[in-house]
JSON list of C-alpha atoms in Angstrom, two decimals:
[
{"chain": "W", "resi": 1, "resn": "UNK", "atom": "CA", "xyz": [-29.52, 95.69, -158.18]},
{"chain": "W", "resi": 2, "resn": "UNK", "atom": "CA", "xyz": [-28.29, 93.76, -161.23]},
{"chain": "W", "resi": 3, "resn": "UNK", "atom": "CA", "xyz": [-27.15, 90.59, -159.41]},
{"chain": "W", "resi": 4, "resn": "UNK", "atom": "CA", "xyz": [-24.87, 88.41, -161.57]},
{"chain": "W", "resi": 5, "resn": "UNK", "atom": "CA", "xyz": [-24.24, 89.64, -165.12]},
{"chain": "W", "resi": 6, "resn": "UNK", "atom": "CA", "xyz": [-22.74, 87.41, -167.80]},
{"chain": "W", "resi": 7, "resn": "UNK", "atom": "CA", "xyz": [-21.50, 88.46, -171.23]},
{"chain": "W", "resi": 8, "resn": "UNK", "atom": "CA", "xyz": [-21.79, 87.50, -174.00]},
{"chain": "W", "resi": 9, "resn": "UNK", "atom": "CA", "xyz": [-25.10, 85.62, -174.06]},
{"chain": "W", "resi": 10, "resn": "UNK", "atom": "CA", "xyz": [-24.17, 83.75, -177.24]},
{"chain": "W", "resi": 11, "resn": "UNK", "atom": "CA", "xyz": [-20.83, 83.06, -178.90]},
{"chain": "W", "resi": 12, "resn": "UNK", "atom": "CA", "xyz": [-19.68, 80.91, -181.79]},
{"chain": "W", "resi": 13, "resn": "UNK", "atom": "CA", "xyz": [-16.00, 80.00, -182.01]},
{"chain": "W", "resi": 14, "resn": "UNK", "atom": "CA", "xyz": [-13.84, 77.97, -184.32]},
{"chain": "W", "resi": 15, "resn": "UNK", "atom": "CA", "xyz": [-11.65, 75.22, -182.90]},
{"chain": "W", "resi": 16, "resn": "UNK", "atom": "CA", "xyz": [-8.43, 76.69, -181.55]},
{"chain": "W", "resi": 17, "resn": "UNK", "atom": "CA", "xyz": [-9.74, 80.21, -181.00]},
{"chain": "W", "resi": 18, "resn": "UNK", "atom": "CA", "xyz": [-9.54, 81.83, -177.60]},
{"chain": "W", "resi": 19, "resn": "UNK", "atom": "CA", "xyz": [-12.12, 83.87, -175.77]},
{"chain": "W", "resi": 20, "resn": "UNK", "atom": "CA", "xyz": [-13.16, 85.14, -172.35]},
{"chain": "W", "resi": 21, "resn": "UNK", "atom": "CA", "xyz": [-16.56, 84.82, -170.76]},
{"chain": "W", "resi": 22, "resn": "UNK", "atom": "CA", "xyz": [-17.19, 87.74, -168.45]},
{"chain": "W", "resi": 23, "resn": "UNK", "atom": "CA", "xyz": [-18.95, 87.57, -165.10]},
{"chain": "W", "resi": 24, "resn": "UNK", "atom": "CA", "xyz": [-19.65, 90.48, -162.76]},
{"chain": "W", "resi": 25, "resn": "UNK", "atom": "CA", "xyz": [-21.64, 90.69, -159.55]},
{"chain": "W", "resi": 26, "resn": "UNK", "atom": "CA", "xyz": [-22.65, 93.75, -157.56]},
{"chain": "W", "resi": 27, "resn": "UNK", "atom": "CA", "xyz": [-23.63, 92.03, -154.30]},
{"chain": "W", "resi": 28, "resn": "UNK", "atom": "CA", "xyz": [-20.15, 92.09, -152.71]},
{"chain": "W", "resi": 29, "resn": "UNK", "atom": "CA", "xyz": [-20.10, 88.28, -152.65]},
{"chain": "W", "resi": 30, "resn": "UNK", "atom": "CA", "xyz": [-16.80, 86.70, -151.72]},
{"chain": "W", "resi": 31, "resn": "UNK", "atom": "CA", "xyz": [-17.55, 83.36, -153.41]},
{"chain": "W", "resi": 32, "resn": "UNK", "atom": "CA", "xyz": [-17.87, 83.10, -157.18]},
{"chain": "W", "resi": 33, "resn": "UNK", "atom": "CA", "xyz": [-17.94, 80.06, -159.42]},
{"chain": "W", "resi": 34, "resn": "UNK", "atom": "CA", "xyz": [-18.29, 78.86, -162.99]},
{"chain": "W", "resi": 35, "resn": "UNK", "atom": "CA", "xyz": [-20.41, 75.89, -164.05]},
{"chain": "W", "resi": 36, "resn": "UNK", "atom": "CA", "xyz": [-21.08, 74.30, -167.40]},
{"chain": "W", "resi": 37, "resn": "UNK", "atom": "CA", "xyz": [-24.41, 72.69, -168.21]},
{"chain": "W", "resi": 38, "resn": "UNK", "atom": "CA", "xyz": [-24.70, 69.92, -170.76]},
{"chain": "W", "resi": 39, "resn": "UNK", "atom": "CA", "xyz": [-27.83, 67.91, -171.65]},
{"chain": "W", "resi": 40, "resn": "UNK", "atom": "CA", "xyz": [-28.43, 65.07, -169.19]},
{"chain": "W", "resi": 41, "resn": "UNK", "atom": "CA", "xyz": [-25.45, 66.02, -167.02]},
{"chain": "W", "resi": 42, "resn": "UNK", "atom": "CA", "xyz": [-26.72, 68.80, -164.80]},
{"chain": "W", "resi": 43, "resn": "UNK", "atom": "CA", "xyz": [-24.23, 71.49, -163.83]},
{"chain": "W", "resi": 44, "resn": "UNK", "atom": "CA", "xyz": [-20.57, 70.70, -163.36]},
{"chain": "W", "resi": 45, "resn": "UNK", "atom": "CA", "xyz": [-18.22, 72.98, -161.46]},
{"chain": "W", "resi": 46, "resn": "UNK", "atom": "CA", "xyz": [-15.28, 74.30, -163.50]},
{"chain": "W", "resi": 47, "resn": "UNK", "atom": "CA", "xyz": [-13.48, 76.72, -161.16]},
{"chain": "W", "resi": 48, "resn": "UNK", "atom": "CA", "xyz": [-14.37, 78.69, -158.09]},
{"chain": "W", "resi": 49, "resn": "UNK", "atom": "CA", "xyz": [-12.99, 81.54, -155.98]},
{"chain": "W", "resi": 50, "resn": "UNK", "atom": "CA", "xyz": [-13.48, 82.39, -152.30]},
{"chain": "W", "resi": 51, "resn": "UNK", "atom": "CA", "xyz": [-12.08, 85.89, -152.63]},
{"chain": "W", "resi": 52, "resn": "UNK", "atom": "CA", "xyz": [-9.90, 88.24, -154.66]},
{"chain": "W", "resi": 53, "resn": "UNK", "atom": "CA", "xyz": [-6.62, 86.57, -155.54]},
{"chain": "W", "resi": 54, "resn": "UNK", "atom": "CA", "xyz": [-7.84, 83.06, -154.59]},
{"chain": "W", "resi": 55, "resn": "UNK", "atom": "CA", "xyz": [-9.01, 80.49, -157.13]},
{"chain": "W", "resi": 56, "resn": "UNK", "atom": "CA", "xyz": [-9.33, 76.71, -157.13]},
{"chain": "W", "resi": 57, "resn": "UNK", "atom": "CA", "xyz": [-10.35, 73.91, -159.46]},
{"chain": "W", "resi": 58, "resn": "UNK", "atom": "CA", "xyz": [-13.71, 72.21, -159.60]},
{"chain": "W", "resi": 59, "resn": "UNK", "atom": "CA", "xyz": [-14.75, 68.94, -161.26]},
{"chain": "W", "resi": 60, "resn": "UNK", "atom": "CA", "xyz": [-13.90, 69.82, -164.87]},
{"chain": "W", "resi": 61, "resn": "UNK", "atom": "CA", "xyz": [-11.13, 72.48, -164.93]},
{"chain": "W", "resi": 62, "resn": "UNK", "atom": "CA", "xyz": [-9.12, 71.29, -167.95]},
{"chain": "W", "resi": 63, "resn": "UNK", "atom": "CA", "xyz": [-9.10, 73.76, -170.85]},
{"chain": "W", "resi": 64, "resn": "UNK", "atom": "CA", "xyz": [-10.21, 76.69, -168.71]},
{"chain": "W", "resi": 65, "resn": "UNK", "atom": "CA", "xyz": [-8.39, 79.42, -166.80]},
{"chain": "W", "resi": 66, "resn": "UNK", "atom": "CA", "xyz": [-9.72, 81.90, -164.27]},
{"chain": "W", "resi": 67, "resn": "UNK", "atom": "CA", "xyz": [-8.45, 84.84, -162.28]},
{"chain": "W", "resi": 68, "resn": "UNK", "atom": "CA", "xyz": [-9.97, 86.99, -159.54]},
{"chain": "W", "resi": 69, "resn": "UNK", "atom": "CA", "xyz": [-8.35, 90.41, -159.37]},
{"chain": "W", "resi": 70, "resn": "UNK", "atom": "CA", "xyz": [-11.40, 92.13, -157.85]},
{"chain": "W", "resi": 71, "resn": "UNK", "atom": "CA", "xyz": [-14.34, 91.03, -155.72]},
{"chain": "W", "resi": 72, "resn": "UNK", "atom": "CA", "xyz": [-16.77, 91.94, -158.50]},
{"chain": "W", "resi": 73, "resn": "UNK", "atom": "CA", "xyz": [-15.29, 90.15, -161.54]},
{"chain": "W", "resi": 74, "resn": "UNK", "atom": "CA", "xyz": [-14.52, 86.51, -162.28]},
{"chain": "W", "resi": 75, "resn": "UNK", "atom": "CA", "xyz": [-13.70, 85.95, -165.98]},
{"chain": "W", "resi": 76, "resn": "UNK", "atom": "CA", "xyz": [-13.44, 82.48, -167.52]},
{"chain": "W", "resi": 77, "resn": "UNK", "atom": "CA", "xyz": [-10.85, 82.04, -170.28]},
{"chain": "W", "resi": 78, "resn": "UNK", "atom": "CA", "xyz": [-10.75, 79.41, -172.98]},
{"chain": "W", "resi": 79, "resn": "UNK", "atom": "CA", "xyz": [-7.23, 79.49, -174.41]},
{"chain": "W", "resi": 80, "resn": "UNK", "atom": "CA", "xyz": [-7.78, 77.07, -177.30]},
{"chain": "W", "resi": 81, "resn": "UNK", "atom": "CA", "xyz": [-11.43, 76.18, -177.77]},
{"chain": "W", "resi": 82, "resn": "UNK", "atom": "CA", "xyz": [-12.45, 72.60, -178.58]},
{"chain": "W", "resi": 83, "resn": "UNK", "atom": "CA", "xyz": [-15.83, 71.22, -179.76]},
{"chain": "W", "resi": 84, "resn": "UNK", "atom": "CA", "xyz": [-16.11, 69.43, -176.38]},
{"chain": "W", "resi": 85, "resn": "UNK", "atom": "CA", "xyz": [-16.40, 72.86, -174.78]},
{"chain": "W", "resi": 86, "resn": "UNK", "atom": "CA", "xyz": [-19.69, 73.54, -176.55]},
{"chain": "W", "resi": 87, "resn": "UNK", "atom": "CA", "xyz": [-22.02, 74.13, -173.63]},
{"chain": "W", "resi": 88, "resn": "UNK", "atom": "CA", "xyz": [-24.00, 76.65, -171.63]},
{"chain": "W", "resi": 89, "resn": "UNK", "atom": "CA", "xyz": [-21.86, 78.35, -169.02]},
{"chain": "W", "resi": 90, "resn": "UNK", "atom": "CA", "xyz": [-23.21, 79.75, -165.78]},
{"chain": "W", "resi": 91, "resn": "UNK", "atom": "CA", "xyz": [-21.52, 82.05, -163.32]},
{"chain": "W", "resi": 92, "resn": "UNK", "atom": "CA", "xyz": [-22.80, 82.03, -159.74]},
{"chain": "W", "resi": 93, "resn": "UNK", "atom": "CA", "xyz": [-21.94, 83.87, -156.55]},
{"chain": "W", "resi": 94, "resn": "UNK", "atom": "CA", "xyz": [-22.85, 83.79, -152.86]},
{"chain": "W", "resi": 95, "resn": "UNK", "atom": "CA", "xyz": [-21.67, 85.08, -149.53]},
{"chain": "W", "resi": 96, "resn": "UNK", "atom": "CA", "xyz": [-18.76, 83.04, -148.19]},
{"chain": "W", "resi": 97, "resn": "UNK", "atom": "CA", "xyz": [-19.42, 80.59, -145.39]},
{"chain": "W", "resi": 98, "resn": "UNK", "atom": "CA", "xyz": [-17.72, 77.27, -144.82]},
{"chain": "W", "resi": 99, "resn": "UNK", "atom": "CA", "xyz": [-21.00, 75.61, -143.94]},
{"chain": "W", "resi": 100, "resn": "UNK", "atom": "CA", "xyz": [-23.74, 76.07, -146.50]},
{"chain": "W", "resi": 101, "resn": "UNK", "atom": "CA", "xyz": [-26.94, 77.06, -144.81]},
{"chain": "W", "resi": 102, "resn": "UNK", "atom": "CA", "xyz": [-30.25, 78.36, -145.87]},
{"chain": "W", "resi": 103, "resn": "UNK", "atom": "CA", "xyz": [-28.88, 81.87, -145.52]},
{"chain": "W", "resi": 104, "resn": "UNK", "atom": "CA", "xyz": [-26.32, 81.26, -148.25]},
{"chain": "W", "resi": 105, "resn": "UNK", "atom": "CA", "xyz": [-28.11, 81.62, -151.55]},
{"chain": "W", "resi": 106, "resn": "UNK", "atom": "CA", "xyz": [-26.21, 80.79, -154.73]},
{"chain": "W", "resi": 107, "resn": "UNK", "atom": "CA", "xyz": [-27.23, 83.43, -157.27]},
{"chain": "W", "resi": 108, "resn": "UNK", "atom": "CA", "xyz": [-26.80, 82.49, -160.92]},
{"chain": "W", "resi": 109, "resn": "UNK", "atom": "CA", "xyz": [-26.37, 84.60, -164.00]},
{"chain": "W", "resi": 110, "resn": "UNK", "atom": "CA", "xyz": [-28.55, 84.03, -167.06]},
{"chain": "W", "resi": 111, "resn": "UNK", "atom": "CA", "xyz": [-25.90, 81.95, -168.83]},
{"chain": "W", "resi": 112, "resn": "UNK", "atom": "CA", "xyz": [-23.63, 82.16, -171.87]},
{"chain": "W", "resi": 113, "resn": "UNK", "atom": "CA", "xyz": [-24.24, 79.71, -174.71]},
{"chain": "W", "resi": 114, "resn": "UNK", "atom": "CA", "xyz": [-20.99, 78.78, -176.44]},
{"chain": "W", "resi": 115, "resn": "UNK", "atom": "CA", "xyz": [-20.71, 76.79, -179.65]},
{"chain": "W", "resi": 116, "resn": "UNK", "atom": "CA", "xyz": [-17.32, 75.59, -180.86]},
{"chain": "W", "resi": 117, "resn": "UNK", "atom": "CA", "xyz": [-17.22, 74.46, -184.50]},
{"chain": "N", "resi": 1, "resn": "UNK", "atom": "CA", "xyz": [-16.29, 61.45, -156.50]},
{"chain": "N", "resi": 2, "resn": "UNK", "atom": "CA", "xyz": [-19.65, 62.39, -155.08]},
{"chain": "N", "resi": 3, "resn": "UNK", "atom": "CA", "xyz": [-22.59, 61.81, -157.41]},
{"chain": "N", "resi": 4, "resn": "UNK", "atom": "CA", "xyz": [-26.23, 62.77, -157.21]},
{"chain": "N", "resi": 5, "resn": "UNK", "atom": "CA", "xyz": [-28.71, 60.81, -159.28]},
{"chain": "N", "resi": 6, "resn": "UNK", "atom": "CA", "xyz": [-32.12, 62.25, -160.00]},
{"chain": "N", "resi": 7, "resn": "UNK", "atom": "CA", "xyz": [-35.20, 60.37, -161.11]},
{"chain": "N", "resi": 8, "resn": "UNK", "atom": "CA", "xyz": [-37.16, 60.48, -163.19]},
{"chain": "N", "resi": 9, "resn": "UNK", "atom": "CA", "xyz": [-35.29, 62.36, -165.91]},
{"chain": "N", "resi": 10, "resn": "UNK", "atom": "CA", "xyz": [-38.49, 63.48, -167.60]},
{"chain": "N", "resi": 11, "resn": "UNK", "atom": "CA", "xyz": [-42.04, 63.80, -166.30]},
{"chain": "N", "resi": 12, "resn": "UNK", "atom": "CA", "xyz": [-45.11, 64.89, -168.24]},
{"chain": "N", "resi": 13, "resn": "UNK", "atom": "CA", "xyz": [-48.28, 65.13, -166.20]},
{"chain": "N", "resi": 14, "resn": "UNK", "atom": "CA", "xyz": [-51.73, 66.68, -166.33]},
{"chain": "N", "resi": 15, "resn": "UNK", "atom": "CA", "xyz": [-52.57, 69.77, -164.30]},
{"chain": "N", "resi": 16, "resn": "UNK", "atom": "CA", "xyz": [-53.85, 68.77, -160.85]},
{"chain": "N", "resi": 17, "resn": "UNK", "atom": "CA", "xyz": [-51.81, 65.58, -160.55]},
{"chain": "N", "resi": 18, "resn": "UNK", "atom": "CA", "xyz": [-49.27, 64.93, -157.80]},
{"chain": "N", "resi": 19, "resn": "UNK", "atom": "CA", "xyz": [-45.65, 63.99, -158.42]},
{"chain": "N", "resi": 20, "resn": "UNK", "atom": "CA", "xyz": [-42.44, 63.16, -156.60]},
{"chain": "N", "resi": 21, "resn": "UNK", "atom": "CA", "xyz": [-38.88, 63.71, -157.77]},
{"chain": "N", "resi": 22, "resn": "UNK", "atom": "CA", "xyz": [-36.02, 61.81, -156.16]},
{"chain": "N", "resi": 23, "resn": "UNK", "atom": "CA", "xyz": [-32.39, 62.71, -155.56]},
{"chain": "N", "resi": 24, "resn": "UNK", "atom": "CA", "xyz": [-30.12, 59.87, -154.39]},
{"chain": "N", "resi": 25, "resn": "UNK", "atom": "CA", "xyz": [-26.46, 59.39, -153.57]},
{"chain": "N", "resi": 26, "resn": "UNK", "atom": "CA", "xyz": [-24.15, 56.94, -151.86]},
{"chain": "N", "resi": 27, "resn": "UNK", "atom": "CA", "xyz": [-22.41, 59.91, -150.24]},
{"chain": "N", "resi": 28, "resn": "UNK", "atom": "CA", "xyz": [-23.41, 61.89, -147.16]},
{"chain": "N", "resi": 29, "resn": "UNK", "atom": "CA", "xyz": [-24.05, 65.60, -147.63]},
{"chain": "N", "resi": 30, "resn": "UNK", "atom": "CA", "xyz": [-23.97, 68.35, -145.03]},
{"chain": "N", "resi": 31, "resn": "UNK", "atom": "CA", "xyz": [-26.91, 70.01, -146.75]},
{"chain": "N", "resi": 32, "resn": "UNK", "atom": "CA", "xyz": [-28.92, 69.72, -149.90]},
{"chain": "N", "resi": 33, "resn": "UNK", "atom": "CA", "xyz": [-30.58, 72.32, -152.05]},
{"chain": "N", "resi": 34, "resn": "UNK", "atom": "CA", "xyz": [-33.29, 72.24, -154.69]},
{"chain": "N", "resi": 35, "resn": "UNK", "atom": "CA", "xyz": [-33.31, 74.65, -157.63]},
{"chain": "N", "resi": 36, "resn": "UNK", "atom": "CA", "xyz": [-35.73, 75.30, -160.47]},
{"chain": "N", "resi": 37, "resn": "UNK", "atom": "CA", "xyz": [-34.49, 76.44, -163.85]},
{"chain": "N", "resi": 38, "resn": "UNK", "atom": "CA", "xyz": [-36.56, 77.87, -166.70]},
{"chain": "N", "resi": 39, "resn": "UNK", "atom": "CA", "xyz": [-35.39, 78.01, -170.34]},
{"chain": "N", "resi": 40, "resn": "UNK", "atom": "CA", "xyz": [-32.79, 80.69, -171.00]},
{"chain": "N", "resi": 41, "resn": "UNK", "atom": "CA", "xyz": [-32.28, 81.45, -167.33]},
{"chain": "N", "resi": 42, "resn": "UNK", "atom": "CA", "xyz": [-30.04, 80.35, -164.50]},
{"chain": "N", "resi": 43, "resn": "UNK", "atom": "CA", "xyz": [-31.24, 78.08, -161.70]},
{"chain": "N", "resi": 44, "resn": "UNK", "atom": "CA", "xyz": [-33.13, 79.71, -158.84]},
{"chain": "N", "resi": 45, "resn": "UNK", "atom": "CA", "xyz": [-32.92, 78.34, -155.30]},
{"chain": "N", "resi": 46, "resn": "UNK", "atom": "CA", "xyz": [-36.14, 76.87, -153.91]},
{"chain": "N", "resi": 47, "resn": "UNK", "atom": "CA", "xyz": [-35.02, 75.46, -150.56]},
{"chain": "N", "resi": 48, "resn": "UNK", "atom": "CA", "xyz": [-32.08, 74.27, -148.47]},
{"chain": "N", "resi": 49, "resn": "UNK", "atom": "CA", "xyz": [-32.39, 71.30, -146.10]},
{"chain": "N", "resi": 50, "resn": "UNK", "atom": "CA", "xyz": [-29.70, 70.78, -143.49]},
{"chain": "N", "resi": 51, "resn": "UNK", "atom": "CA", "xyz": [-30.87, 68.30, -140.85]},
{"chain": "N", "resi": 52, "resn": "UNK", "atom": "CA", "xyz": [-31.40, 64.58, -141.52]},
{"chain": "N", "resi": 53, "resn": "UNK", "atom": "CA", "xyz": [-35.14, 63.86, -141.67]},
{"chain": "N", "resi": 54, "resn": "UNK", "atom": "CA", "xyz": [-35.97, 67.53, -142.17]},
{"chain": "N", "resi": 55, "resn": "UNK", "atom": "CA", "xyz": [-39.16, 68.38, -144.04]},
{"chain": "N", "resi": 56, "resn": "UNK", "atom": "CA", "xyz": [-39.78, 71.82, -145.52]},
{"chain": "N", "resi": 57, "resn": "UNK", "atom": "CA", "xyz": [-42.89, 73.06, -147.27]},
{"chain": "N", "resi": 58, "resn": "UNK", "atom": "CA", "xyz": [-43.10, 75.83, -149.83]},
{"chain": "N", "resi": 59, "resn": "UNK", "atom": "CA", "xyz": [-46.77, 76.25, -150.75]},
{"chain": "N", "resi": 60, "resn": "UNK", "atom": "CA", "xyz": [-47.58, 73.08, -152.78]},
{"chain": "N", "resi": 61, "resn": "UNK", "atom": "CA", "xyz": [-43.97, 71.85, -152.73]},
{"chain": "N", "resi": 62, "resn": "UNK", "atom": "CA", "xyz": [-42.71, 69.56, -149.96]},
{"chain": "N", "resi": 63, "resn": "UNK", "atom": "CA", "xyz": [-39.01, 68.82, -149.60]},
{"chain": "N", "resi": 64, "resn": "UNK", "atom": "CA", "xyz": [-37.53, 66.07, -147.46]},
{"chain": "N", "resi": 65, "resn": "UNK", "atom": "CA", "xyz": [-33.93, 65.28, -146.52]},
{"chain": "N", "resi": 66, "resn": "UNK", "atom": "CA", "xyz": [-33.26, 61.62, -145.82]},
{"chain": "N", "resi": 67, "resn": "UNK", "atom": "CA", "xyz": [-32.40, 60.53, -142.28]},
{"chain": "N", "resi": 68, "resn": "UNK", "atom": "CA", "xyz": [-28.92, 59.47, -143.40]},
{"chain": "N", "resi": 69, "resn": "UNK", "atom": "CA", "xyz": [-28.45, 62.70, -145.41]},
{"chain": "N", "resi": 70, "resn": "UNK", "atom": "CA", "xyz": [-27.80, 60.75, -148.60]},
{"chain": "N", "resi": 71, "resn": "UNK", "atom": "CA", "xyz": [-31.07, 61.40, -150.39]},
{"chain": "N", "resi": 72, "resn": "UNK", "atom": "CA", "xyz": [-33.87, 63.90, -150.80]},
{"chain": "N", "resi": 73, "resn": "UNK", "atom": "CA", "xyz": [-37.26, 64.15, -152.42]},
{"chain": "N", "resi": 74, "resn": "UNK", "atom": "CA", "xyz": [-39.44, 66.89, -153.82]},
{"chain": "N", "resi": 75, "resn": "UNK", "atom": "CA", "xyz": [-43.19, 66.33, -153.83]},
{"chain": "N", "resi": 76, "resn": "UNK", "atom": "CA", "xyz": [-45.55, 68.64, -155.71]},
{"chain": "N", "resi": 77, "resn": "UNK", "atom": "CA", "xyz": [-49.24, 68.54, -154.88]},
{"chain": "N", "resi": 78, "resn": "UNK", "atom": "CA", "xyz": [-51.82, 69.51, -157.51]},
{"chain": "N", "resi": 79, "resn": "UNK", "atom": "CA", "xyz": [-49.24, 70.51, -160.11]},
{"chain": "N", "resi": 80, "resn": "UNK", "atom": "CA", "xyz": [-49.89, 73.62, -162.20]},
{"chain": "N", "resi": 81, "resn": "UNK", "atom": "CA", "xyz": [-48.50, 74.66, -165.60]},
{"chain": "N", "resi": 82, "resn": "UNK", "atom": "CA", "xyz": [-46.40, 77.26, -163.78]},
{"chain": "N", "resi": 83, "resn": "UNK", "atom": "CA", "xyz": [-44.49, 74.41, -162.13]},
{"chain": "N", "resi": 84, "resn": "UNK", "atom": "CA", "xyz": [-43.05, 73.44, -165.53]},
{"chain": "N", "resi": 85, "resn": "UNK", "atom": "CA", "xyz": [-39.27, 73.58, -165.56]},
{"chain": "N", "resi": 86, "resn": "UNK", "atom": "CA", "xyz": [-36.02, 71.76, -164.81]},
{"chain": "N", "resi": 87, "resn": "UNK", "atom": "CA", "xyz": [-35.64, 70.76, -161.17]},
{"chain": "N", "resi": 88, "resn": "UNK", "atom": "CA", "xyz": [-32.10, 70.30, -159.89]},
{"chain": "N", "resi": 89, "resn": "UNK", "atom": "CA", "xyz": [-30.87, 68.99, -156.57]},
{"chain": "N", "resi": 90, "resn": "UNK", "atom": "CA", "xyz": [-27.43, 70.02, -155.32]},
{"chain": "N", "resi": 91, "resn": "UNK", "atom": "CA", "xyz": [-25.44, 68.71, -152.39]},
{"chain": "N", "resi": 92, "resn": "UNK", "atom": "CA", "xyz": [-22.70, 70.25, -150.28]},
{"chain": "N", "resi": 93, "resn": "UNK", "atom": "CA", "xyz": [-19.95, 67.93, -149.10]},
{"chain": "N", "resi": 94, "resn": "UNK", "atom": "CA", "xyz": [-19.29, 67.25, -145.45]},
{"chain": "N", "resi": 95, "resn": "UNK", "atom": "CA", "xyz": [-15.90, 68.97, -145.57]},
{"chain": "N", "resi": 96, "resn": "UNK", "atom": "CA", "xyz": [-17.07, 72.26, -147.03]},
{"chain": "N", "resi": 97, "resn": "UNK", "atom": "CA", "xyz": [-19.61, 73.87, -149.33]},
{"chain": "N", "resi": 98, "resn": "UNK", "atom": "CA", "xyz": [-17.04, 75.11, -151.86]},
{"chain": "N", "resi": 99, "resn": "UNK", "atom": "CA", "xyz": [-17.89, 72.40, -154.37]},
{"chain": "N", "resi": 100, "resn": "UNK", "atom": "CA", "xyz": [-21.63, 72.11, -154.76]},
{"chain": "N", "resi": 101, "resn": "UNK", "atom": "CA", "xyz": [-22.48, 68.88, -156.62]},
{"chain": "N", "resi": 102, "resn": "UNK", "atom": "CA", "xyz": [-25.53, 69.01, -158.89]},
{"chain": "N", "resi": 103, "resn": "UNK", "atom": "CA", "xyz": [-27.78, 66.20, -159.99]},
{"chain": "N", "resi": 104, "resn": "UNK", "atom": "CA", "xyz": [-28.59, 65.73, -163.68]},
{"chain": "N", "resi": 105, "resn": "UNK", "atom": "CA", "xyz": [-32.04, 67.26, -163.28]},
{"chain": "N", "resi": 106, "resn": "UNK", "atom": "CA", "xyz": [-35.69, 66.32, -163.75]},
{"chain": "N", "resi": 107, "resn": "UNK", "atom": "CA", "xyz": [-37.51, 68.03, -166.57]},
{"chain": "N", "resi": 108, "resn": "UNK", "atom": "CA", "xyz": [-41.17, 68.53, -165.61]},
{"chain": "N", "resi": 109, "resn": "UNK", "atom": "CA", "xyz": [-43.95, 69.44, -168.02]},
{"chain": "N", "resi": 110, "resn": "UNK", "atom": "CA", "xyz": [-47.40, 70.15, -166.59]},
{"chain": "N", "resi": 111, "resn": "UNK", "atom": "CA", "xyz": [-50.07, 70.13, -169.28]},
{"chain": "N", "resi": 112, "resn": "UNK", "atom": "CA", "xyz": [-53.13, 72.36, -168.85]}
]
């Protein structure tokens, strides 16, 4: 059972370039999300999805696009990368439940470190 | 905007010492979780607290949810080098758990 798989692990981009961070989970989780982690700021929610075809914005959605065509995959797209998007990106998934309980465990991938020059 | 403030930001202690990490907010949360993150990895859930005043123990770790559900604490007894890592608290809003809000984290180093 692979859990949540993120690719690539490391990426260097030039300002203005585009790229997609891939996220796949094999746990049949309805809920998937993307966070970015910056020093001293914890994790901030970028976008999330509660099922195939359904996405919504988090705290810091500007500059990022997402889509959810299947239950398994939730790619994050940067259309025109900026130095401010240099960060470590985490994808996470869990079973969908309106009320978060101890039974709902958010499972994180290992992260993708992105540097924008 | 809901915010979670963690303190201290950094903690360096000797093996065997006790410590407490705090997570505070002016907002009420329906539940609060604690995660531990090690370098190069994603956060891993340690515990979820749901009821105001709730106390949960996980071996040498004790977690408490404030009576008003605005704050939480993590107490480690007799810390070990294996406890070293980044500790994050995360709160779920009263309306739904879609947007989990994370604190800025407490980086703990336990020296042998």
